[in-house]
GROMACS .gro file of C-alpha atoms in nm:
model
   88
    1GLU     CA    1   2.336  -1.429   1.045
    2LYS     CA    2   2.351  -1.788   1.173
    3THR     CA    3   2.260  -1.673   1.525
    4CYS     CA    4   1.962  -1.480   1.388
    5GLN     CA    5   1.839  -1.791   1.209
    6LEU     CA    6   1.873  -2.002   1.522
    7GLU     CA    7   1.677  -1.747   1.725
    8GLY     CA    8   1.412  -1.707   1.454
    9LEU     CA    9   1.511  -1.345   1.389
   10CYS     CA   10   1.508  -1.199   1.042
   11THR     CA   11   1.841  -1.072   0.918
   12VAL     CA   12   1.699  -0.758   0.757
   13HIS     CA   13   1.541  -0.577   1.053
   14GLY     CA   14   1.609  -0.823   1.335
   15LEU     CA   15   1.238  -0.891   1.381
   16ASP     CA   16   1.145  -1.176   1.611
   17GLN     CA   17   0.886  -1.439   1.524
   18MET     CA   18   0.600  -1.251   1.694
   19GLU     CA   19   0.674  -0.933   1.496
   20GLN     CA   20   0.692  -1.134   1.175
   21LYS     CA   21   0.359  -1.301   1.256
   22TYR     CA   22   0.207  -0.958   1.327
   23LEU     CA   23   0.309  -0.839   0.979
   24ARG     CA   24   0.173  -1.155   0.816
   25LEU     CA   25  -0.163  -1.107   0.995
   26LEU     CA   26  -0.188  -0.752   0.862
   27HIS     CA   27  -0.110  -0.881   0.515
   28GLU     CA   28  -0.382  -1.146   0.544
   29GLY     CA   29  -0.625  -0.862   0.614
   30CYS     CA   30  -0.611  -0.783   0.240
   31GLY     CA   31  -0.533  -0.415   0.282
   32SER     CA   32  -0.806  -0.346   0.536
   33PRO     CA   33  -0.708  -0.188   0.866
   34MET     CA   34  -0.703  -0.435   1.156
   35ARG     CA   35  -0.799  -0.330   1.507
   36VAL     CA   36  -0.560  -0.388   1.796
   37GLY     CA   37  -0.814  -0.615   1.971
   38THR     CA   38  -0.830  -0.845   1.670
   39LEU     CA   39  -0.451  -0.857   1.635
   40SER     CA   40  -0.415  -0.915   2.008
   41ALA     CA   41  -0.656  -1.209   2.005
   42ARG     CA   42  -0.500  -1.367   1.697
   43LEU     CA   43  -0.148  -1.335   1.838
   44GLY     CA   44  -0.252  -1.443   2.187
   45VAL     CA   45  -0.097  -1.144   2.364
   46PRO     CA   46  -0.259  -0.863   2.566
   47ALA     CA   47  -0.345  -0.549   2.368
   48ARG     CA   48  -0.121  -0.344   2.596
   49THR     CA   49   0.177  -0.569   2.514
   50LEU     CA   50   0.096  -0.550   2.146
   51SER     CA   51   0.084  -0.172   2.133
   52GLY     CA   52   0.365  -0.111   2.383
   53VAL     CA   53   0.618  -0.373   2.279
   54ILE     CA   54   0.549  -0.538   1.944
   55GLU     CA   55   0.430  -0.235   1.748
   56THR     CA   56   0.686   0.014   1.876
   57TYR     CA   57   0.974  -0.085   1.648
   58LEU     CA   58   0.748  -0.171   1.353
   59LEU     CA   59   0.600   0.179   1.362
   60ARG     CA   60   0.938   0.346   1.403
   61VAL     CA   61   1.093   0.177   1.098
   62GLY     CA   62   0.781   0.237   0.887
   63LEU     CA   63   0.661  -0.119   0.835
   64VAL     CA   64   0.314  -0.044   0.975
   65THR     CA   65   0.095   0.258   1.041
   66ARG     CA   66  -0.149   0.317   1.325
   67GLN     CA   67  -0.475   0.481   1.221
   68ASN     CA   68  -0.800   0.547   1.409
   69ASP     CA   69  -0.966   0.254   1.232
   70GLY     CA   70  -0.679   0.009   1.291
   71ARG     CA   71  -0.328  -0.092   1.193
   72GLU     CA   72  -0.214  -0.122   0.833
   73LEU     CA   73   0.086  -0.264   0.654
   74THR     CA   74   0.283   0.002   0.466
   75THR     CA   75   0.436  -0.040   0.122
   76LEU     CA   76   0.770  -0.092   0.298
   77GLY     CA   77   0.608  -0.359   0.518
   78LEU     CA   78   0.472  -0.539   0.213
   79GLU     CA   79   0.811  -0.526   0.042
   80TYR     CA   80   0.968  -0.667   0.359
   81LEU     CA   81   0.724  -0.961   0.363
   82GLN     CA   82   0.787  -1.030  -0.005
   83GLN     CA   83   1.162  -1.026   0.058
   84MET     CA   84   1.122  -1.268   0.350
   85GLU     CA   85   0.913  -1.506   0.139
   86SER     CA   86   1.159  -1.501  -0.151
   87SER     CA   87   1.452  -1.577   0.080
   88LYS     CA   88   1.294  -1.900   0.210
   0.00000   0.00000   0.00000
């Protein structure tokens, strides 16, 4: 747990800071789907990196969904963010 904190990883899913920021950006979207281009620009990473690296695990564990009109935070993703905020 101490190592995770030093590396900026969450202890629940092992998410790094970029993955955590990705989830927070989706949450700031107020429930509206966010396109990959918007997320990419706000995170400062290429869209290909975003969809191939950052989203892969988040999709697999059910924290986000990928729709035709953009990416959305799932109920599980929202619960995760709330848990992270309450543990600060």
